PDB file of N, CA and C in Angstrom:
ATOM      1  N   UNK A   1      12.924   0.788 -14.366  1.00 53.00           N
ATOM      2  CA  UNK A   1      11.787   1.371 -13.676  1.00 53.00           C
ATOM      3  C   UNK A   1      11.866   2.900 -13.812  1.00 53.00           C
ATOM      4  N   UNK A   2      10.680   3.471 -14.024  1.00 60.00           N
ATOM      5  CA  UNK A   2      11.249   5.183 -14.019  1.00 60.00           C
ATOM      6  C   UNK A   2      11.724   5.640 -12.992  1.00 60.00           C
ATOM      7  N   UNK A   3      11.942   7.062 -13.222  1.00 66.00           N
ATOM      8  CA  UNK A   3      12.673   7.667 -12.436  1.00 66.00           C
ATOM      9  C   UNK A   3      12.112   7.728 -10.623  1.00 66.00           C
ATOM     10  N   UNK A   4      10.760   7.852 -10.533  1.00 66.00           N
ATOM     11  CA  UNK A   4      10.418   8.040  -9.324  1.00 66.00           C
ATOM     12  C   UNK A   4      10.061   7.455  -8.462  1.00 66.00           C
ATOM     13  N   UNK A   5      10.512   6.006  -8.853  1.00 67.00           N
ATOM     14  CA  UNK A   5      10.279   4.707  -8.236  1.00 67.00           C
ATOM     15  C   UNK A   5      11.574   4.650  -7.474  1.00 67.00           C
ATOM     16  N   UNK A   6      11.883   3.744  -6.478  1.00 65.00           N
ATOM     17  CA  UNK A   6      12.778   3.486  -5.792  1.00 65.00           C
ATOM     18  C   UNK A   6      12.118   2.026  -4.701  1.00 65.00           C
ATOM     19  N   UNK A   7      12.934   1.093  -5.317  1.00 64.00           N
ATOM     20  CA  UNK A   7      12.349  -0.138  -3.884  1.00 64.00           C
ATOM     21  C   UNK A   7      10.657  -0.675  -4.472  1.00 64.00           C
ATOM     22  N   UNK A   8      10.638  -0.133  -5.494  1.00 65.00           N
ATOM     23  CA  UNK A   8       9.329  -0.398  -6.289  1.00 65.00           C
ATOM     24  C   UNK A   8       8.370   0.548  -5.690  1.00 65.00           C
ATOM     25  N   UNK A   9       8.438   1.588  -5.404  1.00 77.00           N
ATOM     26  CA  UNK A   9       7.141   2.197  -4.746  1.00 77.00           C
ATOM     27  C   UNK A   9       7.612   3.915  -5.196  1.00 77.00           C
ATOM     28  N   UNK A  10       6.447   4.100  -5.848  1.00 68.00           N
ATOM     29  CA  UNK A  10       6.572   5.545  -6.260  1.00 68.00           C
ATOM     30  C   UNK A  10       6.576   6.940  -5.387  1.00 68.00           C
ATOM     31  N   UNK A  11       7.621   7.361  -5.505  1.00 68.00           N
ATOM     32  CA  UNK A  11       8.281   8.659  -4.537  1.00 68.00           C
ATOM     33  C   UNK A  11       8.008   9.902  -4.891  1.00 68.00           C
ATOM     34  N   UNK A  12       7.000  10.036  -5.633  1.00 65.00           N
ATOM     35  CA  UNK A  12       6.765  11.288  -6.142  1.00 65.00           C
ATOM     36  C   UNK A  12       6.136  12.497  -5.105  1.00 65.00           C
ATOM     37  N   UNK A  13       4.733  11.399  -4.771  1.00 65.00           N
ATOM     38  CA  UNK A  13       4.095  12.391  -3.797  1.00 65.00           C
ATOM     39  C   UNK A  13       4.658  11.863  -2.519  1.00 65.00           C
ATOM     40  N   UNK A  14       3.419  12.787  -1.492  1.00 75.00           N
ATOM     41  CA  UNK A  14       3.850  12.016   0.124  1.00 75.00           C
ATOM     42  C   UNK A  14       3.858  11.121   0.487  1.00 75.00           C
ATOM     43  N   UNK A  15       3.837  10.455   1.767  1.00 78.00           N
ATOM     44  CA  UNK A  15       3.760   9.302   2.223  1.00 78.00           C
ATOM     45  C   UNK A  15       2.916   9.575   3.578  1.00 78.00           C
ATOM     46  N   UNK A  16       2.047   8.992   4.318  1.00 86.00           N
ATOM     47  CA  UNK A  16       1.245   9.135   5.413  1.00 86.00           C
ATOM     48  C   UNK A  16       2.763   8.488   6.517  1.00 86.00           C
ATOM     49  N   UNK A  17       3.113   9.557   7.440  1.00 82.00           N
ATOM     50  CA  UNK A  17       3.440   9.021   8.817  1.00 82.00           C
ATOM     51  C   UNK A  17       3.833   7.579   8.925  1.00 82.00           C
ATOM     52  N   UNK A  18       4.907   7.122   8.944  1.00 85.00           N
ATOM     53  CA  UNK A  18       5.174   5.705   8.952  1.00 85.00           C
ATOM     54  C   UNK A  18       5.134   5.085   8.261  1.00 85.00           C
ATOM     55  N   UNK A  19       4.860   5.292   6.851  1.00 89.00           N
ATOM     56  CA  UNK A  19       3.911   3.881   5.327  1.00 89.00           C
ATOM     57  C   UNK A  19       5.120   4.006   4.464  1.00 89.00           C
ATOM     58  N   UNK A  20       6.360   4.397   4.774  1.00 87.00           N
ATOM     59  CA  UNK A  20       7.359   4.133   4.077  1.00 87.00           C
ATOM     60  C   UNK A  20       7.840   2.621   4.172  1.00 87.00           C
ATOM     61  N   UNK A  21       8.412   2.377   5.146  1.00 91.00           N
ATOM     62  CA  UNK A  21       9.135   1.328   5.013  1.00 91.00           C
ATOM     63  C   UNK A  21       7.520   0.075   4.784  1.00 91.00           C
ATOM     64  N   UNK A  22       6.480  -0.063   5.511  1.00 93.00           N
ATOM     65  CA  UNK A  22       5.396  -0.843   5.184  1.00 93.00           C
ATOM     66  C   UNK A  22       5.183  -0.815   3.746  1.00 93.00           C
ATOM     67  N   UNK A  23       5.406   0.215   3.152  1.00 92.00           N
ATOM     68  CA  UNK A  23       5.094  -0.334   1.172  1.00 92.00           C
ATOM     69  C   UNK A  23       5.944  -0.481   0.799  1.00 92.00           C
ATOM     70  N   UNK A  24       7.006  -0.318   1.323  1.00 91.00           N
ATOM     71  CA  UNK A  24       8.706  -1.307   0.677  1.00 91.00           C
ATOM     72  C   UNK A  24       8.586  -2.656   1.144  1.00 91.00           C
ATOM     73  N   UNK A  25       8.043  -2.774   2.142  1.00 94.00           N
ATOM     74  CA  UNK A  25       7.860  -4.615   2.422  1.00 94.00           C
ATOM     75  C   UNK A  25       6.473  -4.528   2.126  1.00 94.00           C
ATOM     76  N   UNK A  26       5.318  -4.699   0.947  1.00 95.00           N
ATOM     77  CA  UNK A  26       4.539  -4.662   0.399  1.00 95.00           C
ATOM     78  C   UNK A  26       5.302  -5.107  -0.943  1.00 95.00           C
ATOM     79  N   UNK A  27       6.239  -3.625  -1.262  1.00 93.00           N
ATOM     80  CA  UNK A  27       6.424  -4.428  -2.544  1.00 93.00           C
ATOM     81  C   UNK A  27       7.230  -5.395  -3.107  1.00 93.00           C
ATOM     82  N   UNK A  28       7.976  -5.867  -1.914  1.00 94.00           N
ATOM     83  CA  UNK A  28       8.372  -6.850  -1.793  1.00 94.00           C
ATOM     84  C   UNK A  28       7.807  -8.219  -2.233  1.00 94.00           C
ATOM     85  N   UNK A  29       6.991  -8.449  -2.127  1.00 96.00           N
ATOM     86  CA  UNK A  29       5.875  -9.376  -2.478  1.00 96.00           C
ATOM     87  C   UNK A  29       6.265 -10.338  -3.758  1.00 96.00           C
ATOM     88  N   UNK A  30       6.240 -11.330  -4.318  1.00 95.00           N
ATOM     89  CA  UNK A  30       6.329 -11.796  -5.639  1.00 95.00           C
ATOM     90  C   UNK A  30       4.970 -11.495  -6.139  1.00 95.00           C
ATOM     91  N   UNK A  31       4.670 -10.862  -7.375  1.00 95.00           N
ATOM     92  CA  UNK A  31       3.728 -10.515  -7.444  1.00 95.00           C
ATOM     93  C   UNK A  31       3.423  -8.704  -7.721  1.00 95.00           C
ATOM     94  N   UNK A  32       3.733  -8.133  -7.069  1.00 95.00           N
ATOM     95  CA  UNK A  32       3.267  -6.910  -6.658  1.00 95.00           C
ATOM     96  C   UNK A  32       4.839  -5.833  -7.743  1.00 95.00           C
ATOM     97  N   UNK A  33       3.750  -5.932  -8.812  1.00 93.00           N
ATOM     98  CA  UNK A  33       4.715  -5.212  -9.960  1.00 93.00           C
ATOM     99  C   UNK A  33       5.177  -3.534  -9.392  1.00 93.00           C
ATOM    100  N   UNK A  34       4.227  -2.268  -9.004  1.00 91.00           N
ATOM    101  CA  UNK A  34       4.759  -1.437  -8.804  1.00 91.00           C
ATOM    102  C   UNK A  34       3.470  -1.090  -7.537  1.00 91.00           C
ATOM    103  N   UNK A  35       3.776  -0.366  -6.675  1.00 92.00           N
ATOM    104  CA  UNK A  35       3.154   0.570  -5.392  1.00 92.00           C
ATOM    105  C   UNK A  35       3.265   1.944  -5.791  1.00 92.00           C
ATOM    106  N   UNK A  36       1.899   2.444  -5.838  1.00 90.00           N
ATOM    107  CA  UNK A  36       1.660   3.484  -5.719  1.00 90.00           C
ATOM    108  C   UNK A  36       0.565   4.498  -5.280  1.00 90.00           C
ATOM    109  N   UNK A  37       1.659   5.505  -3.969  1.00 91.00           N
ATOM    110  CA  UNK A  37       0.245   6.012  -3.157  1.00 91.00           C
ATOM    111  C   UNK A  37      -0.172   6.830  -3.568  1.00 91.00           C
ATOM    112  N   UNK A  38      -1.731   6.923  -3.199  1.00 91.00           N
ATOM    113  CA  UNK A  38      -2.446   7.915  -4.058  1.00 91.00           C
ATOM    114  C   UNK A  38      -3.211   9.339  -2.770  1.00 91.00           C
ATOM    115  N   UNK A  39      -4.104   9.867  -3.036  1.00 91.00           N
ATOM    116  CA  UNK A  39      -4.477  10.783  -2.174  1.00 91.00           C
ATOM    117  C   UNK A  39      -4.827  10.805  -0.458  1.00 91.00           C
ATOM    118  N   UNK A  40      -4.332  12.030   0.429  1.00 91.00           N
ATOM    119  CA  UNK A  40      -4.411  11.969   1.278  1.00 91.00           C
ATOM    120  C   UNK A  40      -5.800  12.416   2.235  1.00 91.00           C
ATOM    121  N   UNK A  41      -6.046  11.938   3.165  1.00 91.00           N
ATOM    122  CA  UNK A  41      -7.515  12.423   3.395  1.00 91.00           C
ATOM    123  C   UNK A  41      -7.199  12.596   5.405  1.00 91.00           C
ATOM    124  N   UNK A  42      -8.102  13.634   5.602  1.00 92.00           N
ATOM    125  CA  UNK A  42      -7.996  13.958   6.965  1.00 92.00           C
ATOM    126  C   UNK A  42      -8.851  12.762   7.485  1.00 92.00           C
ATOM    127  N   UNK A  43      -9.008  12.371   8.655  1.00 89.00           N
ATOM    128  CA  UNK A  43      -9.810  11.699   9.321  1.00 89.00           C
ATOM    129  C   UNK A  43      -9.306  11.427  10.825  1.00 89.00           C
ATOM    130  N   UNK A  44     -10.647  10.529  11.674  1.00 87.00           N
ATOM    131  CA  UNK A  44     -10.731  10.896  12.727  1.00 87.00           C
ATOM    132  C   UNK A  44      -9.862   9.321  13.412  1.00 87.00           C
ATOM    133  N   UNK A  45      -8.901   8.582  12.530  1.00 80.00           N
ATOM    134  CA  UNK A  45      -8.505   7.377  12.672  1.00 80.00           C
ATOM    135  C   UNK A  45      -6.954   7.558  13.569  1.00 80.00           C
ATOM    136  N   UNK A  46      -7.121   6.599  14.243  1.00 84.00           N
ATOM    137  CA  UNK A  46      -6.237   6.598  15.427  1.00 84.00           C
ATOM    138  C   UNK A  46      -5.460   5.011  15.387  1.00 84.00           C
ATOM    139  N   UNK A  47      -3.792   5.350  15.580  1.00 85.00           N
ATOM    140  CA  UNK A  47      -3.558   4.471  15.392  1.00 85.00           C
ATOM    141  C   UNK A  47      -2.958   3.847  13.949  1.00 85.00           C
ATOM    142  N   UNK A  48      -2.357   2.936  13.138  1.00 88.00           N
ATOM    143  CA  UNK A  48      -1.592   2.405  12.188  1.00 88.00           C
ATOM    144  C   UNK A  48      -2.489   1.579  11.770  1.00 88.00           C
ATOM    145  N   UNK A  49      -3.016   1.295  10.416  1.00 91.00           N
ATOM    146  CA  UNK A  49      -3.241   0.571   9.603  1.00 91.00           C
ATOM    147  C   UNK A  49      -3.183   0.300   8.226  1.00 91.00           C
ATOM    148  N   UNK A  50      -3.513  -1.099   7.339  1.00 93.00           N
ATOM    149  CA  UNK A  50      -3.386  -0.925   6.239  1.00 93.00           C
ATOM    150  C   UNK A  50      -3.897  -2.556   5.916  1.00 93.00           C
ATOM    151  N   UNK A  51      -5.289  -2.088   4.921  1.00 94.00           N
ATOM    152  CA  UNK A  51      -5.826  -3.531   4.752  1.00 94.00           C
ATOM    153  C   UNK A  51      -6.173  -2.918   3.221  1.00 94.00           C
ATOM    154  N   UNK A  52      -6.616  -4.296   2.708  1.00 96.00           N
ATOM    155  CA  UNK A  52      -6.791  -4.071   1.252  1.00 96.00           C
ATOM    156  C   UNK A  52      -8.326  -3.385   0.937  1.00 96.00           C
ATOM    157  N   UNK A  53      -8.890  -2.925   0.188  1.00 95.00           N
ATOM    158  CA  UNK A  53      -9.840  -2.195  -0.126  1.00 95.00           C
ATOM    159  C   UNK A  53     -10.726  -3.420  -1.044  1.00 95.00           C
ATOM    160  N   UNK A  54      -9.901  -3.233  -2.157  1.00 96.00           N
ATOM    161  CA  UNK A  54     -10.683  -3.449  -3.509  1.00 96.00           C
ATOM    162  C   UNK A  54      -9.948  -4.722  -4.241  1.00 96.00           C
ATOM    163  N   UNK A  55     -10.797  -4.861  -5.249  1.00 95.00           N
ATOM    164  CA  UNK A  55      -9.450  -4.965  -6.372  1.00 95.00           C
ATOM    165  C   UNK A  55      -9.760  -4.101  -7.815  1.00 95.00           C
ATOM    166  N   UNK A  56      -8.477  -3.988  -8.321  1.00 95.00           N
ATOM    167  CA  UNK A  56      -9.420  -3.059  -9.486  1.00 95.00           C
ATOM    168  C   UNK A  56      -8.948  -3.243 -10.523  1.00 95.00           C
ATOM    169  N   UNK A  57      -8.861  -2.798 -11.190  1.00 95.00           N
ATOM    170  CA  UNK A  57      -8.417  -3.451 -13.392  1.00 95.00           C
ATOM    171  C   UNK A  57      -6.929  -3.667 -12.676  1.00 95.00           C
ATOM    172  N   UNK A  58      -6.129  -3.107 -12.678  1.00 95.00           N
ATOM    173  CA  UNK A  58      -4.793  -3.658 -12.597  1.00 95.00           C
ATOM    174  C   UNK A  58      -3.763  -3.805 -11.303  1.00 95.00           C
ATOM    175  N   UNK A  59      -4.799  -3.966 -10.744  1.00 97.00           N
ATOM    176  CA  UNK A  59      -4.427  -4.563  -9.027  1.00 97.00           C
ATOM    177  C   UNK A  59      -5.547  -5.124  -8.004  1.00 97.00           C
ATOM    178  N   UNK A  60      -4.867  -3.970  -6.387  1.00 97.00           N
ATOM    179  CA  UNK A  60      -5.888  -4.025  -5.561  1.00 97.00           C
ATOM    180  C   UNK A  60      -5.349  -2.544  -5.397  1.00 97.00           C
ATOM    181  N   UNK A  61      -6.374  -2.009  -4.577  1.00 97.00           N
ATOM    182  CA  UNK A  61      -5.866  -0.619  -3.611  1.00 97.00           C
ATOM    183  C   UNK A  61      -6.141  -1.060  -2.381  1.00 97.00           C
ATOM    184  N   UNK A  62      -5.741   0.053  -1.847  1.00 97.00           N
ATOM    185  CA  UNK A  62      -5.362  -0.765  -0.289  1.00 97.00           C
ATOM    186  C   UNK A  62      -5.386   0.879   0.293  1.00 97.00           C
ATOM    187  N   UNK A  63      -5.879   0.542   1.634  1.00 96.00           N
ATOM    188  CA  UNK A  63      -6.345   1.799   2.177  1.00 96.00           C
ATOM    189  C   UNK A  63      -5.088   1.898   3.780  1.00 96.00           C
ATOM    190  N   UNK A  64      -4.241   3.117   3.576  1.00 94.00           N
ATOM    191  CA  UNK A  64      -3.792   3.063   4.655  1.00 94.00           C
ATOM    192  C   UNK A  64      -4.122   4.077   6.031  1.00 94.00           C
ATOM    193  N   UNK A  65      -4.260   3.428   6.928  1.00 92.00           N
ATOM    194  CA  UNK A  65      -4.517   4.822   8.005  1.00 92.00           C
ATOM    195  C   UNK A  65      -3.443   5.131   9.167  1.00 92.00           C
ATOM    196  N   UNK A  66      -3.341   6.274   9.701  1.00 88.00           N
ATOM    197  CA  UNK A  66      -2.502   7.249  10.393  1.00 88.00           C
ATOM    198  C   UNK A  66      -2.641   8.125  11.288  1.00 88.00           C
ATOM    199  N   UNK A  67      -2.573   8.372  12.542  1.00 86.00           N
ATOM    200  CA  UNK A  67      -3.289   9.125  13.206  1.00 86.00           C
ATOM    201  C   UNK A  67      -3.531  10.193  12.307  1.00 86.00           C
ATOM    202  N   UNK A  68      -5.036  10.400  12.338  1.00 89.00           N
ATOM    203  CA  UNK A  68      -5.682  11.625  11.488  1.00 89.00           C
ATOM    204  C   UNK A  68      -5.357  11.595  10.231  1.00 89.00           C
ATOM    205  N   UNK A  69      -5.435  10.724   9.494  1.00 92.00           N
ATOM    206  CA  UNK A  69      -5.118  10.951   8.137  1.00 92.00           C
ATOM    207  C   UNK A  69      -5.444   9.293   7.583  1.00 92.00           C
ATOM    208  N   UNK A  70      -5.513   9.161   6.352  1.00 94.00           N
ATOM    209  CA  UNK A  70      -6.571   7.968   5.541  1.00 94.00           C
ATOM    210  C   UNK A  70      -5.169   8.672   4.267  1.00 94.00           C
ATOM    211  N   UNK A  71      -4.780   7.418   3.389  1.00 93.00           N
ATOM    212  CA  UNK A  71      -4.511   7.603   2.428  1.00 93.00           C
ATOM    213  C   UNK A  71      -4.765   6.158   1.296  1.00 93.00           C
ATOM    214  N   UNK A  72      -4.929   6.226  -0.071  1.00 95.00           N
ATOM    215  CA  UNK A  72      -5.195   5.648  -1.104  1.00 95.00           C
ATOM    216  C   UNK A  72      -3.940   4.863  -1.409  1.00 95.00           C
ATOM    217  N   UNK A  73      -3.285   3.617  -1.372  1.00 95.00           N
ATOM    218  CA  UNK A  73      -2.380   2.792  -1.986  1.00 95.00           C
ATOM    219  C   UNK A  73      -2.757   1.882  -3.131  1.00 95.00           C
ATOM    220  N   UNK A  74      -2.190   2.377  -4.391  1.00 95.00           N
ATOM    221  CA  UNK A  74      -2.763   1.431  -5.462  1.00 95.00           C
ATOM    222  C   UNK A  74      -1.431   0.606  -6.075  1.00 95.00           C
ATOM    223  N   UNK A  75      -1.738  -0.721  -5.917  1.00 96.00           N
ATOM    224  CA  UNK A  75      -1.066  -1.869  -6.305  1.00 96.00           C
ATOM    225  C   UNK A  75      -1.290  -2.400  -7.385  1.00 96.00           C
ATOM    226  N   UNK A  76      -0.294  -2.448  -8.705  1.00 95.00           N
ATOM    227  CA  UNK A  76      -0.160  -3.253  -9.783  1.00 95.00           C
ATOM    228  C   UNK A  76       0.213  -4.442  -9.856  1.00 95.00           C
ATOM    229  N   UNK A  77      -0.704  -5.557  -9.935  1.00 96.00           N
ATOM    230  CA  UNK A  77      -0.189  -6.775  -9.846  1.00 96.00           C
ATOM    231  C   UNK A  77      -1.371  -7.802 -10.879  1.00 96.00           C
ATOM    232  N   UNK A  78      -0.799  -8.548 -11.039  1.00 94.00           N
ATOM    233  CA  UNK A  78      -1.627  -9.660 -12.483  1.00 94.00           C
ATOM    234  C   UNK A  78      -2.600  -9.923 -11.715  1.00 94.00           C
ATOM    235  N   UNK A  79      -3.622 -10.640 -12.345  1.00 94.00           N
ATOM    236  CA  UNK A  79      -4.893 -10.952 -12.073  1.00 94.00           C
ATOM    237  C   UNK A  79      -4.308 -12.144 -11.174  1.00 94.00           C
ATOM    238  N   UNK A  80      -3.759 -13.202 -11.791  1.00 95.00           N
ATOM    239  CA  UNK A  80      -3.594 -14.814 -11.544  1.00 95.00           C
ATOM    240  C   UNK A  80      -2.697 -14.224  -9.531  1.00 95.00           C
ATOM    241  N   UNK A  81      -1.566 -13.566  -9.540  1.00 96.00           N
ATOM    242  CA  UNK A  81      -1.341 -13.104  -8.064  1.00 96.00           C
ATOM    243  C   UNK A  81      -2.370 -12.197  -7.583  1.00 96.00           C
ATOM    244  N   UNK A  82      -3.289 -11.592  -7.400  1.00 96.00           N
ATOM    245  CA  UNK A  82      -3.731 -11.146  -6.931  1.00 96.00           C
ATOM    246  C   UNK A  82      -4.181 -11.925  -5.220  1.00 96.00           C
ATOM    247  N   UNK A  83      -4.770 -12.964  -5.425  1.00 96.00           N
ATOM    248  CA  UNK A  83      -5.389 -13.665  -4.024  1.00 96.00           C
ATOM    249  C   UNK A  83      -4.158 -13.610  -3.186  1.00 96.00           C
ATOM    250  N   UNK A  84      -3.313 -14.008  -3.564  1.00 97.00           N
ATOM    251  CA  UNK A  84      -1.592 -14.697  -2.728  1.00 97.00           C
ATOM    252  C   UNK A  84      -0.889 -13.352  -2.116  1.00 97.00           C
ATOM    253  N   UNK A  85      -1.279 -12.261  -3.163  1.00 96.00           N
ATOM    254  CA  UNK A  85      -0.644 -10.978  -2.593  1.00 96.00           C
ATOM    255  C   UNK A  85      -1.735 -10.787  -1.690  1.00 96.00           C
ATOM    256  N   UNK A  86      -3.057 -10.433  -1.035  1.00 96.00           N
ATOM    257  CA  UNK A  86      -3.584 -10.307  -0.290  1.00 96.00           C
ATOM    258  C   UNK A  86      -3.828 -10.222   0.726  1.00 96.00           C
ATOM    259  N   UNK A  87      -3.390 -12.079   0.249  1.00 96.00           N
ATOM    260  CA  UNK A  87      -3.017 -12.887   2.099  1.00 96.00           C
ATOM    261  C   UNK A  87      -1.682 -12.641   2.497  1.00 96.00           C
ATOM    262  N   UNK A  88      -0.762 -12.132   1.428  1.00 97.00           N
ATOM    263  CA  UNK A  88       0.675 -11.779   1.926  1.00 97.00           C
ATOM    264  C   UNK A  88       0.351 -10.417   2.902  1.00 97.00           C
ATOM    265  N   UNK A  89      -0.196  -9.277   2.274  1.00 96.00           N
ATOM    266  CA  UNK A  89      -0.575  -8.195   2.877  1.00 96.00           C
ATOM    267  C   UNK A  89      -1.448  -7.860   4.355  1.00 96.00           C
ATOM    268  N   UNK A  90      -2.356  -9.236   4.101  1.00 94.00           N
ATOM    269  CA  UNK A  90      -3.070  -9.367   5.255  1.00 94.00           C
ATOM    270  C   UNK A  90      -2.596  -9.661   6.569  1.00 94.00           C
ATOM    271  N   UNK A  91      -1.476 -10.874   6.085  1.00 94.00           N
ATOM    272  CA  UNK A  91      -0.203 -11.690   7.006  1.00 94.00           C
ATOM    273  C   UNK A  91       0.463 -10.066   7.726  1.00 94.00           C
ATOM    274  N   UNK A  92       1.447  -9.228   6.364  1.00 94.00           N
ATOM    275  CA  UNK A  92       1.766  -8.007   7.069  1.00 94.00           C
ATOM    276  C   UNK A  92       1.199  -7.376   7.961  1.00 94.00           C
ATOM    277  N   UNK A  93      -0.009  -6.888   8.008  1.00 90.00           N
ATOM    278  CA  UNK A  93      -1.201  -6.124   8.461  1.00 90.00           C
ATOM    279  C   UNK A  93      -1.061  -6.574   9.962  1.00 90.00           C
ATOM    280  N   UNK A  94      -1.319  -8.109  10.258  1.00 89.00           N
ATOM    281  CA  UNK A  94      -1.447  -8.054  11.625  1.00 89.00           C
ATOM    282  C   UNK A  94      -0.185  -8.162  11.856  1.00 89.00           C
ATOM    283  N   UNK A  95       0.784  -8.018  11.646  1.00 86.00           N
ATOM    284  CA  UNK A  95       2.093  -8.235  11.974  1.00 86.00           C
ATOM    285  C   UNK A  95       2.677  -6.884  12.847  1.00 86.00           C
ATOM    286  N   UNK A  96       1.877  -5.881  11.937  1.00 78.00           N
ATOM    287  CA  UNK A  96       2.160  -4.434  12.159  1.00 78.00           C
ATOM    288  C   UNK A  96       1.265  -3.658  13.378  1.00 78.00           C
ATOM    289  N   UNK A  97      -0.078  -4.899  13.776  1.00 78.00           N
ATOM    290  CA  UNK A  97      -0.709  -4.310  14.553  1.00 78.00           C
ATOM    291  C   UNK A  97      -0.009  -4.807  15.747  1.00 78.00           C
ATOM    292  N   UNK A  98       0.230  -5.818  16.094  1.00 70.00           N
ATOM    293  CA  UNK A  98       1.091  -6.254  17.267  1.00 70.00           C
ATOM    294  C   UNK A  98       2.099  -5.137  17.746  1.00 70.00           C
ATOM    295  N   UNK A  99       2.229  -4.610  16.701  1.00 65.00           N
ATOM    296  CA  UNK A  99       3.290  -3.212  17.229  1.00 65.00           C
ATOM    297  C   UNK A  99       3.299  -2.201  17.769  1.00 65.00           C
TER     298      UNK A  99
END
């Protein structure tokens, strides 16, 4: 894996408040070839989240939020896993809201 991966999730840029260890158990996943977060955005969101967005040529992205802040998570994973990682993520998601 290159260099700036670690735990499958790319360490290059930041990370939003808390979305460390949540995209290490993301990429955990069977399925979910590499994690990587993408741009950060201010906003008026309160509270922890992270649900899937899209899907797109070579994944899904997945949108995470943070008090005041929105960031871009893009996931590499095959077409054929795509649904299974979803519901894996989705499963996470409320797991994390209980918290």
């Amino acid at each position: 894996m290159p260099r700036h991966f670690r735990k499958g999730v790319k360490r290059e840029h930041h990370f939003l408040k808390g979305l460390e260890k949540p995209l290490e158990r993301i990429a955990a996943i069977p399925g979910v070839k590499k994690v990587i977060p993408g741009r950060i955005y201010a906003s008026d969101s309160r509270g922890f989240e992270i649900k899937v967005s899209r899907e797109t040529r070579t994944g899904l992205k997945l949108i995470a939020k943070s008090d005041g802040s929105v960031q871009e998570v893009f996931l590499v994973v095959d077409i054929g896993d795509r649904e299974r990682v979803r519901k894996a993520i989705e499963e996470l998601a409320e797991e994390w809201r209980k918290c």
